[in-house]
Structures are given as structure tokens and as C-alpha cells.
PDB file of N, CA and C in Angstrom:
ATOM      1  N   ILE A  81     100.829  71.089  92.734  1.00  0.00           N
ATOM      2  CA  ILE A  81     101.789  71.920  92.735  1.00  0.00           C
ATOM      3  C   ILE A  81     101.614  72.103  93.936  1.00  0.00           C
ATOM      4  N   ASP A  82     102.731  72.037  94.923  1.00  0.00           N
ATOM      5  CA  ASP A  82     103.063  72.334  95.885  1.00  0.00           C
ATOM      6  C   ASP A  82     103.084  74.785  95.877  1.00  0.00           C
ATOM      7  N   TRP A  83     102.532  74.547  97.454  1.00  0.00           N
ATOM      8  CA  TRP A  83     102.689  76.408  97.988  1.00  0.00           C
ATOM      9  C   TRP A  83     104.359  76.305  97.266  1.00  0.00           C
ATOM     10  N   GLU A  84     104.914  75.893  98.037  1.00  0.00           N
ATOM     11  CA  GLU A  84     106.507  76.219  97.847  1.00  0.00           C
ATOM     12  C   GLU A  84     107.047  76.612  95.913  1.00  0.00           C
ATOM     13  N   ASP A  85     106.822  75.545  95.366  1.00  0.00           N
ATOM     14  CA  ASP A  85     106.629  75.412  93.917  1.00  0.00           C
ATOM     15  C   ASP A  85     106.104  76.653  93.584  1.00  0.00           C
ATOM     16  N   ALA A  86     104.909  76.571  94.060  1.00  0.00           N
ATOM     17  CA  ALA A  86     103.735  77.629  92.804  1.00  0.00           C
ATOM     18  C   ALA A  86     104.552  78.824  93.046  1.00  0.00           C
ATOM     19  N   TYR A  87     105.117  79.466  94.403  1.00  0.00           N
ATOM     20  CA  TYR A  87     105.690  81.000  95.520  1.00  0.00           C
ATOM     21  C   TYR A  87     106.611  81.063  93.972  1.00  0.00           C
ATOM     22  N   LYS A  88     107.038  80.205  94.090  1.00  0.00           N
ATOM     23  CA  LYS A  88     109.026  80.068  93.097  1.00  0.00           C
ATOM     24  C   LYS A  88     107.855  80.509  92.026  1.00  0.00           C
ATOM     25  N   VAL A  89     107.561  79.961  90.955  1.00  0.00           N
ATOM     26  CA  VAL A  89     107.413  80.503  89.759  1.00  0.00           C
ATOM     27  C   VAL A  89     106.378  81.712  89.390  1.00  0.00           C
ATOM     28  N   TYR A  90     106.116  82.496  90.885  1.00  0.00           N
ATOM     29  CA  TYR A  90     104.839  83.063  90.945  1.00  0.00           C
ATOM     30  C   TYR A  90     106.447  84.616  90.803  1.00  0.00           C
ATOM     31  N   LYS A  91     107.308  84.611  92.268  1.00  0.00           N
ATOM     32  CA  LYS A  91     108.184  85.029  92.528  1.00  0.00           C
ATOM     33  C   LYS A  91     108.915  85.366  91.078  1.00  0.00           C
ATOM     34  N   ASP A  92     109.770  84.002  90.781  1.00  0.00           N
ATOM     35  CA  ASP A  92     110.321  84.038  89.692  1.00  0.00           C
ATOM     36  C   ASP A  92     110.449  84.675  88.464  1.00  0.00           C
ATOM     37  N   ILE A  93     109.509  84.039  88.028  1.00  0.00           N
ATOM     38  CA  ILE A  93     108.463  83.934  86.455  1.00  0.00           C
ATOM     39  C   ILE A  93     107.634  85.264  86.593  1.00  0.00           C
ATOM     40  N   THR A  94     106.317  85.046  86.787  1.00  0.00           N
ATOM     41  CA  THR A  94     104.968  85.934  86.191  1.00  0.00           C
ATOM     42  C   THR A  94     105.874  87.314  87.403  1.00  0.00           C
ATOM     43  N   ILE A  95     106.341  87.496  88.176  1.00  0.00           N
ATOM     44  CA  ILE A  95     106.828  89.164  88.632  1.00  0.00           C
ATOM     45  C   ILE A  95     107.685  89.848  87.429  1.00  0.00           C
ATOM     46  N   PRO A  96     107.896  89.146  87.300  1.00  0.00           N
ATOM     47  CA  PRO A  96     109.121  89.939  86.709  1.00  0.00           C
ATOM     48  C   PRO A  96     108.666  89.834  85.634  1.00  0.00           C
ATOM     49  N   ARG A  97     108.030  89.210  85.010  1.00  0.00           N
ATOM     50  CA  ARG A  97     107.416  89.263  83.117  1.00  0.00           C
ATOM     51  C   ARG A  97     106.019  90.657  83.295  1.00  0.00           C
ATOM     52  N   PHE A  98     105.718  91.002  84.269  1.00  0.00           N
ATOM     53  CA  PHE A  98     104.964  91.402  84.283  1.00  0.00           C
ATOM     54  C   PHE A  98     105.774  92.975  84.187  1.00  0.00           C
ATOM     55  N   ILE A  99     106.647  92.933  85.613  1.00  0.00           N
ATOM     56  CA  ILE A  99     107.527  94.356  85.566  1.00  0.00           C
ATOM     57  C   ILE A  99     107.867  94.324  83.816  1.00  0.00           C
ATOM     58  N   ASN A 100     108.313  93.959  83.470  1.00  0.00           N
ATOM     59  CA  ASN A 100     108.831  94.183  81.882  1.00  0.00           C
ATOM     60  C   ASN A 100     108.237  95.270  81.224  1.00  0.00           C
ATOM     61  N   ARG A 101     106.788  94.366  81.292  1.00  0.00           N
ATOM     62  CA  ARG A 101     105.610  94.487  80.561  1.00  0.00           C
ATOM     63  C   ARG A 101     105.816  95.866  81.210  1.00  0.00           C
ATOM     64  N   THR A 102     105.229  96.113  82.129  1.00  0.00           N
ATOM     65  CA  THR A 102     105.098  97.713  83.172  1.00  0.00           C
ATOM     66  C   THR A 102     105.969  98.455  82.164  1.00  0.00           C
ATOM     67  N   LYS A 103     107.094  97.930  82.294  1.00  0.00           N
ATOM     68  CA  LYS A 103     108.115  98.893  82.031  1.00  0.00           C
ATOM     69  C   LYS A 103     108.146  99.291  80.597  1.00  0.00           C
ATOM     70  N   ALA A 104     107.635  97.840  79.146  1.00  0.00           N
ATOM     71  CA  ALA A 104     107.268  98.696  78.061  1.00  0.00           C
ATOM     72  C   ALA A 104     106.123  99.218  77.943  1.00  0.00           C
ATOM     73  N   ALA A 105     105.158  99.454  78.669  1.00  0.00           N
ATOM     74  CA  ALA A 105     103.993  99.991  78.270  1.00  0.00           C
ATOM     75  C   ALA A 105     104.054 101.731  79.522  1.00  0.00           C
ATOM     76  N   PHE A 106     105.211 101.550  80.190  1.00  0.00           N
ATOM     77  CA  PHE A 106     105.583 102.970  80.853  1.00  0.00           C
ATOM     78  C   PHE A 106     106.412 103.518  80.760  1.00  0.00           C
ATOM     79  N   PRO A 107     107.517 103.758  79.796  1.00  0.00           N
ATOM     80  CA  PRO A 107     109.156 103.554  79.645  1.00  0.00           C
ATOM     81  C   PRO A 107     109.138 105.166  80.908  1.00  0.00           C
ATOM     82  N   GLY A 108     110.166 104.661  81.534  1.00  0.00           N
ATOM     83  CA  GLY A 108     110.594 105.183  82.689  1.00  0.00           C
ATOM     84  C   GLY A 108     109.869 105.411  84.034  1.00  0.00           C
ATOM     85  N   VAL A 109     108.866 104.194  84.220  1.00  0.00           N
ATOM     86  CA  VAL A 109     108.540 103.988  85.686  1.00  0.00           C
ATOM     87  C   VAL A 109     109.200 103.860  86.626  1.00  0.00           C
ATOM     88  N   GLU A 110     109.768 102.697  86.059  1.00  0.00           N
ATOM     89  CA  GLU A 110     111.294 102.292  87.081  1.00  0.00           C
ATOM     90  C   GLU A 110     111.528 103.641  87.947  1.00  0.00           C
ATOM     91  N   GLU A 111     111.934 104.873  87.318  1.00  0.00           N
ATOM     92  CA  GLU A 111     112.642 106.235  88.194  1.00  0.00           C
ATOM     93  C   GLU A 111     111.242 106.492  88.951  1.00  0.00           C
ATOM     94  N   CYS A 112     110.035 106.279  88.676  1.00  0.00           N
ATOM     95  CA  CYS A 112     108.616 107.097  89.798  1.00  0.00           C
ATOM     96  C   CYS A 112     109.318 105.929  91.207  1.00  0.00           C
ATOM     97  N   HIS A 113     108.270 106.910  91.987  1.00  0.00           N
ATOM     98  CA  HIS A 113     108.163 106.204  93.458  1.00  0.00           C
ATOM     99  C   HIS A 113     108.174 104.834  93.441  1.00  0.00           C
ATOM    100  N   PRO A 114     108.586 103.684  94.646  1.00  0.00           N
ATOM    101  CA  PRO A 114     107.973 102.664  94.361  1.00  0.00           C
ATOM    102  C   PRO A 114     106.377 102.271  94.726  1.00  0.00           C
ATOM    103  N   HIS A 115     105.469 103.331  95.239  1.00  0.00           N
ATOM    104  CA  HIS A 115     104.726 102.680  95.472  1.00  0.00           C
ATOM    105  C   HIS A 115     103.792 103.333  94.008  1.00  0.00           C
ATOM    106  N   VAL A 116     104.481 104.402  92.777  1.00  0.00           N
ATOM    107  CA  VAL A 116     103.667 104.207  91.802  1.00  0.00           C
ATOM    108  C   VAL A 116     103.723 102.717  91.386  1.00  0.00           C
ATOM    109  N   PHE A 117     105.162 102.031  90.642  1.00  0.00           N
ATOM    110  CA  PHE A 117     105.666 101.934  90.608  1.00  0.00           C
ATOM    111  C   PHE A 117     104.929  99.899  90.407  1.00  0.00           C
ATOM    112  N   GLY A 118     104.136 100.199  91.987  1.00  0.00           N
ATOM    113  CA  GLY A 118     103.955  98.712  91.887  1.00  0.00           C
ATOM    114  C   GLY A 118     102.490  99.026  92.155  1.00  0.00           C
ATOM    115  N   ALA A 119     101.621 100.203  91.974  1.00  0.00           N
ATOM    116  CA  ALA A 119     100.617 100.316  91.532  1.00  0.00           C
ATOM    117  C   ALA A 119     100.490 100.042  89.530  1.00  0.00           C
ATOM    118  N   LEU A 120     101.297 100.119  89.425  1.00  0.00           N
ATOM    119  CA  LEU A 120     101.146 100.180  87.443  1.00  0.00           C
ATOM    120  C   LEU A 120     101.608  98.428  87.446  1.00  0.00           C
ATOM    121  N   VAL A 121     102.146  98.493  88.635  1.00  0.00           N
ATOM    122  CA  VAL A 121     102.694  96.955  87.830  1.00  0.00           C
ATOM    123  C   VAL A 121     101.508  95.624  88.503  1.00  0.00           C
ATOM    124  N   SER A 122     100.493  96.173  89.532  1.00  0.00           N
ATOM    125  CA  SER A 122      99.359  95.726  89.374  1.00  0.00           C
ATOM    126  C   SER A 122      98.280  96.020  88.142  1.00  0.00           C
ATOM    127  N   LEU A 123      98.025  97.358  88.104  1.00  0.00           N
ATOM    128  CA  LEU A 123      97.602  97.400  87.015  1.00  0.00           C
ATOM    129  C   LEU A 123      97.417  96.708  85.284  1.00  0.00           C
ATOM    130  N   VAL A 124      99.286  96.717  84.815  1.00  0.00           N
ATOM    131  CA  VAL A 124      99.143  95.856  84.004  1.00  0.00           C
ATOM    132  C   VAL A 124      99.006  94.085  84.495  1.00  0.00           C
ATOM    133  N   PHE A 125      99.210  93.695  85.212  1.00  0.00           N
ATOM    134  CA  PHE A 125      98.987  92.653  85.868  1.00  0.00           C
ATOM    135  C   PHE A 125      97.514  91.857  85.394  1.00  0.00           C
ATOM    136  N   ASN A 126      96.843  92.916  85.413  1.00  0.00           N
ATOM    137  CA  ASN A 126      95.094  92.782  85.764  1.00  0.00           C
ATOM    138  C   ASN A 126      94.225  93.315  84.976  1.00  0.00           C
ATOM    139  N   ARG A 127      94.960  94.561  83.594  1.00  0.00           N
ATOM    140  CA  ARG A 127      95.185  94.556  82.265  1.00  0.00           C
ATOM    141  C   ARG A 127      95.357  94.604  81.456  1.00  0.00           C
ATOM    142  N   GLY A 128      96.913  94.435  81.299  1.00  0.00           N
ATOM    143  CA  GLY A 128      97.425  93.850  80.254  1.00  0.00           C
ATOM    144  C   GLY A 128      98.085  95.217  79.629  1.00  0.00           C
ATOM    145  N   GLY A 129      99.416  95.631  78.662  1.00  0.00           N
ATOM    146  CA  GLY A 129      99.965  97.044  78.861  1.00  0.00           C
ATOM    147  C   GLY A 129      99.770  96.993  77.472  1.00  0.00           C
ATOM    148  N   SER A 130      98.301  97.394  77.141  1.00  0.00           N
ATOM    149  CA  SER A 130      98.585  97.604  75.851  1.00  0.00           C
ATOM    150  C   SER A 130      97.376  99.393  76.418  1.00  0.00           C
ATOM    151  N   VAL A 131      97.801 100.270  74.924  1.00  0.00           N
ATOM    152  CA  VAL A 131      98.222 101.742  75.465  1.00  0.00           C
ATOM    153  C   VAL A 131      96.707 102.053  74.058  1.00  0.00           C
ATOM    154  N   SER A 132      96.326 100.807  73.523  1.00  0.00           N
ATOM    155  CA  SER A 132      95.864 100.876  72.000  1.00  0.00           C
ATOM    156  C   SER A 132      93.948 101.258  72.284  1.00  0.00           C
ATOM    157  N   GLY A 133      93.991 102.297  71.436  1.00  0.00           N
ATOM    158  CA  GLY A 133      91.580 102.416  71.844  1.00  0.00           C
ATOM    159  C   GLY A 133      91.319 102.686  72.415  1.00  0.00           C
ATOM    160  N   ASP A 134      90.743 102.795  72.227  1.00  0.00           N
ATOM    161  CA  ASP A 134      89.400 103.902  73.758  1.00  0.00           C
ATOM    162  C   ASP A 134      89.400 103.001  74.300  1.00  0.00           C
ATOM    163  N   ARG A 135      89.303 101.894  75.088  1.00  0.00           N
ATOM    164  CA  ARG A 135      89.111 100.872  76.110  1.00  0.00           C
ATOM    165  C   ARG A 135      90.599 101.546  76.594  1.00  0.00           C
ATOM    166  N   ARG A 136      91.765 102.086  76.223  1.00  0.00           N
ATOM    167  CA  ARG A 136      92.911 101.889  76.620  1.00  0.00           C
ATOM    168  C   ARG A 136      93.553 103.216  76.828  1.00  0.00           C
ATOM    169  N   ARG A 137      92.705 104.307  76.746  1.00  0.00           N
ATOM    170  CA  ARG A 137      93.000 105.902  76.779  1.00  0.00           C
ATOM    171  C   ARG A 137      93.587 106.287  78.294  1.00  0.00           C
ATOM    172  N   GLU A 138      93.435 106.150  79.149  1.00  0.00           N
ATOM    173  CA  GLU A 138      93.577 106.006  80.427  1.00  0.00           C
ATOM    174  C   GLU A 138      95.226 105.303  80.570  1.00  0.00           C
ATOM    175  N   MET A 139      95.607 104.707  79.954  1.00  0.00           N
ATOM    176  CA  MET A 139      96.001 103.636  79.497  1.00  0.00           C
ATOM    177  C   MET A 139      97.482 104.523  79.063  1.00  0.00           C
ATOM    178  N   LEU A 140      97.219 105.499  77.764  1.00  0.00           N
ATOM    179  CA  LEU A 140      98.073 106.043  76.760  1.00  0.00           C
ATOM    180  C   LEU A 140      98.460 107.504  77.524  1.00  0.00           C
ATOM    181  N   GLU A 141      96.926 107.898  78.390  1.00  0.00           N
ATOM    182  CA  GLU A 141      97.581 109.149  78.949  1.00  0.00           C
ATOM    183  C   GLU A 141      99.010 109.082  80.295  1.00  0.00           C
ATOM    184  N   ILE A 142      98.751 108.141  80.981  1.00  0.00           N
ATOM    185  CA  ILE A 142      99.195 107.168  81.846  1.00  0.00           C
ATOM    186  C   ILE A 142     101.067 107.834  81.543  1.00  0.00           C
ATOM    187  N   ARG A 143     100.743 106.877  79.881  1.00  0.00           N
ATOM    188  CA  ARG A 143     102.504 106.766  79.902  1.00  0.00           C
ATOM    189  C   ARG A 143     102.880 108.204  79.264  1.00  0.00           C
ATOM    190  N   GLY A 144     102.416 109.319  79.145  1.00  0.00           N
ATOM    191  CA  GLY A 144     102.985 110.550  79.453  1.00  0.00           C
ATOM    192  C   GLY A 144     103.159 110.848  80.747  1.00  0.00           C
ATOM    193  N   LEU A 145     102.066 110.811  81.943  1.00  0.00           N
ATOM    194  CA  LEU A 145     101.998 111.491  83.137  1.00  0.00           C
ATOM    195  C   LEU A 145     103.303 110.670  83.279  1.00  0.00           C
ATOM    196  N   VAL A 146     104.126 109.542  83.336  1.00  0.00           N
ATOM    197  CA  VAL A 146     104.990 108.748  83.903  1.00  0.00           C
ATOM    198  C   VAL A 146     106.118 109.791  83.992  1.00  0.00           C
ATOM    199  N   LYS A 147     105.874 109.490  82.666  1.00  0.00           N
ATOM    200  CA  LYS A 147     107.024 110.738  81.839  1.00  0.00           C
ATOM    201  C   LYS A 147     107.518 111.949  82.623  1.00  0.00           C
ATOM    202  N   GLN A 148     106.639 112.585  82.876  1.00  0.00           N
ATOM    203  CA  GLN A 148     105.913 114.140  83.941  1.00  0.00           C
ATOM    204  C   GLN A 148     106.882 113.874  85.306  1.00  0.00           C
ATOM    205  N   ARG A 149     105.851 112.627  85.836  1.00  0.00           N
ATOM    206  CA  ARG A 149     106.014 112.281  87.232  1.00  0.00           C
ATOM    207  C   ARG A 149     104.808 112.189  87.862  1.00  0.00           C
ATOM    208  N   ASN A 150     104.082 112.958  87.369  1.00  0.00           N
ATOM    209  CA  ASN A 150     102.867 113.742  88.173  1.00  0.00           C
ATOM    210  C   ASN A 150     102.082 112.542  88.213  1.00  0.00           C
ATOM    211  N   TYR A 151     101.542 112.648  89.623  1.00  0.00           N
ATOM    212  CA  TYR A 151     101.305 111.075  90.224  1.00  0.00           C
ATOM    213  C   TYR A 151     100.004 112.053  90.967  1.00  0.00           C
ATOM    214  N   PRO A 152      99.534 112.597  90.628  1.00  0.00           N
ATOM    215  CA  PRO A 152      98.301 113.151  91.222  1.00  0.00           C
ATOM    216  C   PRO A 152      96.749 112.933  89.814  1.00  0.00           C
ATOM    217  N   ALA A 153      97.685 112.635  88.818  1.00  0.00           N
ATOM    218  CA  ALA A 153      97.230 112.566  87.236  1.00  0.00           C
ATOM    219  C   ALA A 153      97.703 111.129  87.288  1.00  0.00           C
ATOM    220  N   ILE A 154      98.544 110.325  87.029  1.00  0.00           N
ATOM    221  CA  ILE A 154      98.075 109.072  87.664  1.00  0.00           C
ATOM    222  C   ILE A 154      96.676 108.342  87.831  1.00  0.00           C
ATOM    223  N   ALA A 155      96.607 109.041  89.334  1.00  0.00           N
ATOM    224  CA  ALA A 155      95.697 107.898  89.642  1.00  0.00           C
ATOM    225  C   ALA A 155      94.238 108.390  89.540  1.00  0.00           C
ATOM    226  N   ASP A 156      94.738 109.633  89.161  1.00  0.00           N
ATOM    227  CA  ASP A 156      92.690 110.625  88.590  1.00  0.00           C
ATOM    228  C   ASP A 156      92.495 109.246  87.300  1.00  0.00           C
ATOM    229  N   GLN A 157      93.699 108.951  86.854  1.00  0.00           N
ATOM    230  CA  GLN A 157      93.686 108.345  85.393  1.00  0.00           C
ATOM    231  C   GLN A 157      92.847 106.853  85.454  1.00  0.00           C
ATOM    232  N   ILE A 158      94.182 106.756  86.912  1.00  0.00           N
ATOM    233  CA  ILE A 158      93.130 104.921  87.220  1.00  0.00           C
ATOM    234  C   ILE A 158      91.980 105.171  87.052  1.00  0.00           C
ATOM    235  N   ARG A 159      91.416 106.193  87.942  1.00  0.00           N
ATOM    236  CA  ARG A 159      89.673 106.015  88.917  1.00  0.00           C
ATOM    237  C   ARG A 159      89.403 105.990  87.693  1.00  0.00           C
ATOM    238  N   SER A 160      89.647 106.781  86.298  1.00  0.00           N
ATOM    239  CA  SER A 160      88.918 107.115  85.706  1.00  0.00           C
ATOM    240  C   SER A 160      88.385 105.956  84.506  1.00  0.00           C
ATOM    241  N   MET A 161      89.539 104.680  84.644  1.00  0.00           N
ATOM    242  CA  MET A 161      88.970 103.662  84.105  1.00  0.00           C
ATOM    243  C   MET A 161      87.705 102.790  84.564  1.00  0.00           C
ATOM    244  N   LYS A 162      87.437 103.336  85.677  1.00  0.00           N
ATOM    245  CA  LYS A 162      86.299 102.769  86.068  1.00  0.00           C
ATOM    246  C   LYS A 162      85.113 103.098  85.206  1.00  0.00           C
ATOM    247  N   ARG A 163      85.180 103.563  84.648  1.00  0.00           N
ATOM    248  CA  ARG A 163      84.185 104.224  83.123  1.00  0.00           C
ATOM    249  C   ARG A 163      84.135 102.558  82.574  1.00  0.00           C
ATOM    250  N   LEU A 164      84.423 102.060  82.621  1.00  0.00           N
ATOM    251  CA  LEU A 164      84.757 100.179  82.267  1.00  0.00           C
ATOM    252  C   LEU A 164      83.564  99.589  81.850  1.00  0.00           C
ATOM    253  N   TRP A 165      83.505  99.177  83.581  1.00  0.00           N
ATOM    254  CA  TRP A 165      83.049  98.030  84.059  1.00  0.00           C
ATOM    255  C   TRP A 165      82.270  98.779  85.280  1.00  0.00           C
ATOM    256  N   ASP A 166      80.808  97.860  85.025  1.00  0.00           N
ATOM    257  CA  ASP A 166      80.148  98.418  85.654  1.00  0.00           C
ATOM    258  C   ASP A 166      79.733  97.866  87.039  1.00  0.00           C
ATOM    259  N   ALA A 167      79.787  98.920  88.250  1.00  0.00           N
ATOM    260  CA  ALA A 167      80.057  98.812  89.703  1.00  0.00           C
ATOM    261  C   ALA A 167      79.208  97.836  90.513  1.00  0.00           C
ATOM    262  N   LYS A 168      78.065  98.070  89.667  1.00  0.00           N
ATOM    263  CA  LYS A 168      77.506  97.192  90.258  1.00  0.00           C
ATOM    264  C   LYS A 168      77.834  95.236  89.978  1.00  0.00           C
ATOM    265  N   LYS A 169      78.053  95.144  88.690  1.00  0.00           N
ATOM    266  CA  LYS A 169      79.126  93.251  88.782  1.00  0.00           C
ATOM    267  C   LYS A 169      80.367  93.272  89.298  1.00  0.00           C
ATOM    268  N   LEU A 170      80.951  94.873  89.503  1.00  0.00           N
ATOM    269  CA  LEU A 170      81.931  94.846  89.138  1.00  0.00           C
ATOM    270  C   LEU A 170      83.229  95.213  90.176  1.00  0.00           C
ATOM    271  N   ARG A 171      82.086  94.924  91.390  1.00  0.00           N
ATOM    272  CA  ARG A 171      82.575  96.306  92.794  1.00  0.00           C
ATOM    273  C   ARG A 171      83.866  95.951  93.281  1.00  0.00           C
ATOM    274  N   GLY A 172      84.870  94.763  92.770  1.00  0.00           N
ATOM    275  CA  GLY A 172      86.063  93.600  93.453  1.00  0.00           C
ATOM    276  C   GLY A 172      86.623  95.089  92.213  1.00  0.00           C
ATOM    277  N   LEU A 173      86.116  95.201  91.074  1.00  0.00           N
ATOM    278  CA  LEU A 173      87.668  96.090  89.916  1.00  0.00           C
ATOM    279  C   LEU A 173      87.801  97.301  90.244  1.00  0.00           C
ATOM    280  N   HIS A 174      86.454  97.726  90.912  1.00  0.00           N
ATOM    281  CA  HIS A 174      86.950  98.713  91.233  1.00  0.00           C
ATOM    282  C   HIS A 174      87.309  99.578  92.305  1.00  0.00           C
ATOM    283  N   LEU A 175      86.940  98.564  93.074  1.00  0.00           N
ATOM    284  CA  LEU A 175      87.857  98.537  94.881  1.00  0.00           C
ATOM    285  C   LEU A 175      89.480  98.311  94.707  1.00  0.00           C
ATOM    286  N   ARG A 176      90.207  97.682  93.445  1.00  0.00           N
ATOM    287  CA  ARG A 176      90.692  97.685  93.040  1.00  0.00           C
ATOM    288  C   ARG A 176      91.642  98.501  91.959  1.00  0.00           C
ATOM    289  N   ARG A 177      90.644  99.542  91.039  1.00  0.00           N
ATOM    290  CA  ARG A 177      91.500 100.803  90.575  1.00  0.00           C
ATOM    291  C   ARG A 177      91.329 101.460  91.939  1.00  0.00           C
ATOM    292  N   ASP A 178      90.645 102.185  92.735  1.00  0.00           N
ATOM    293  CA  ASP A 178      90.705 102.593  93.678  1.00  0.00           C
ATOM    294  C   ASP A 178      92.039 102.427  94.394  1.00  0.00           C
ATOM    295  N   ALA A 179      92.387 101.643  94.693  1.00  0.00           N
ATOM    296  CA  ALA A 179      93.825 100.482  96.163  1.00  0.00           C
ATOM    297  C   ALA A 179      94.789 101.480  95.095  1.00  0.00           C
ATOM    298  N   GLU A 180      94.480 100.989  93.887  1.00  0.00           N
ATOM    299  CA  GLU A 180      96.211 101.597  92.881  1.00  0.00           C
ATOM    300  C   GLU A 180      96.288 102.483  93.046  1.00  0.00           C
ATOM    301  N   ALA A 181      94.976 103.679  92.462  1.00  0.00           N
ATOM    302  CA  ALA A 181      95.173 105.004  92.949  1.00  0.00           C
ATOM    303  C   ALA A 181      95.399 105.871  93.929  1.00  0.00           C
ATOM    304  N   ASN A 182      94.686 105.108  95.265  1.00  0.00           N
ATOM    305  CA  ASN A 182      95.480 105.604  96.645  1.00  0.00           C
ATOM    306  C   ASN A 182      96.752 105.814  96.640  1.00  0.00           C
ATOM    307  N   MET A 183      97.186 104.579  96.673  1.00  0.00           N
ATOM    308  CA  MET A 183      98.623 104.122  95.944  1.00  0.00           C
ATOM    309  C   MET A 183      99.256 105.250  95.561  1.00  0.00           C
ATOM    310  N   VAL A 184      98.899 105.243  94.327  1.00  0.00           N
ATOM    311  CA  VAL A 184      99.568 106.091  93.772  1.00  0.00           C
ATOM    312  C   VAL A 184      99.748 107.219  94.632  1.00  0.00           C
ATOM    313  N   ASP A 185      98.255 107.830  95.238  1.00  0.00           N
ATOM    314  CA  ASP A 185      98.126 109.231  95.409  1.00  0.00           C
ATOM    315  C   ASP A 185      99.307 109.292  96.718  1.00  0.00           C
ATOM    316  N   SER A 186      99.381 107.928  97.687  1.00  0.00           N
ATOM    317  CA  SER A 186     100.552 107.905  99.181  1.00  0.00           C
ATOM    318  C   SER A 186     101.380 108.685  98.283  1.00  0.00           C
ATOM    319  N   ALA A 187     102.131 107.794  97.233  1.00  0.00           N
ATOM    320  CA  ALA A 187     103.869 108.622  96.771  1.00  0.00           C
ATOM    321  C   ALA A 187     103.460 110.197  96.071  1.00  0.00           C
ATOM    322  N   ALA A 188     102.116 110.512  95.708  1.00  0.00           N
ATOM    323  CA  ALA A 188     102.567 112.069  95.978  1.00  0.00           C
ATOM    324  C   ALA A 188     102.426 112.831  97.167  1.00  0.00           C
ATOM    325  N   GLY A 189     101.978 112.105  98.667  1.00  0.00           N
ATOM    326  CA  GLY A 189     101.424 112.637  99.944  1.00  0.00           C
ATOM    327  C   GLY A 189     100.178 113.372 100.003  1.00  0.00           C
ATOM    328  N   LEU A 190      99.630 112.689  99.127  1.00  0.00           N
ATOM    329  CA  LEU A 190      98.128 112.911  99.030  1.00  0.00           C
ATOM    330  C   LEU A 190      97.106 111.902 100.339  1.00  0.00           C
TER     331      LEU A 190
END
């Protein structure tokens, strides 16, 4: 598959699919600051959109915080997810969560 075809599928199919999953997971997210919206699309792309179970408690909390537009608390919940993964074994995943949280913080002017 050449780069142009792969990029077209990513742009036209993959990204819209994950945007829709993000909207389903976090109703009203499209009304948030674009940095928040982008960070949450990244999160859903990486983790999926389920909000059920203990491993998803931060996802469920974010759902309510999106409705409140409480960006600092959303960032805190994203950082809190790092509890799920060993930082020594999955350093990149910890860095990804930090980058997403920092993106949300930037929307709050932090």
C-alpha cells in the first residue's frame, strides 16, 4: 500500500471513526476547546471508548467533566490513568497520557 492510499484511509475512515467513538464516550465533547477534543480523540484512539469497570473509572469521570467543561479536572483524570501501567515497562504510554493532559491544560490556560 503506498503512502498516499494509506493516508487517505487514515484521514477519511480511521480518524472519523475515532471522532465518532469519542463523541459517544464523552457526549458534548465537540463543544469543548479543540485541544480538549483532540486529546480525548487521542485517548479513545489508544484506549477505546468504554467507560465501564474499574480500569475505566477515569473515563467515566471524564464523561461528567466534559459536560461541565472542567478542563483542569479532565487533565487530572487523564494523568490518574497512569495508575494502570508500570512506568518502567510502558514509559511511552505514561508520556502519551502526560502529553494529552498537557494539551487539555493548555486549553485551560495552565
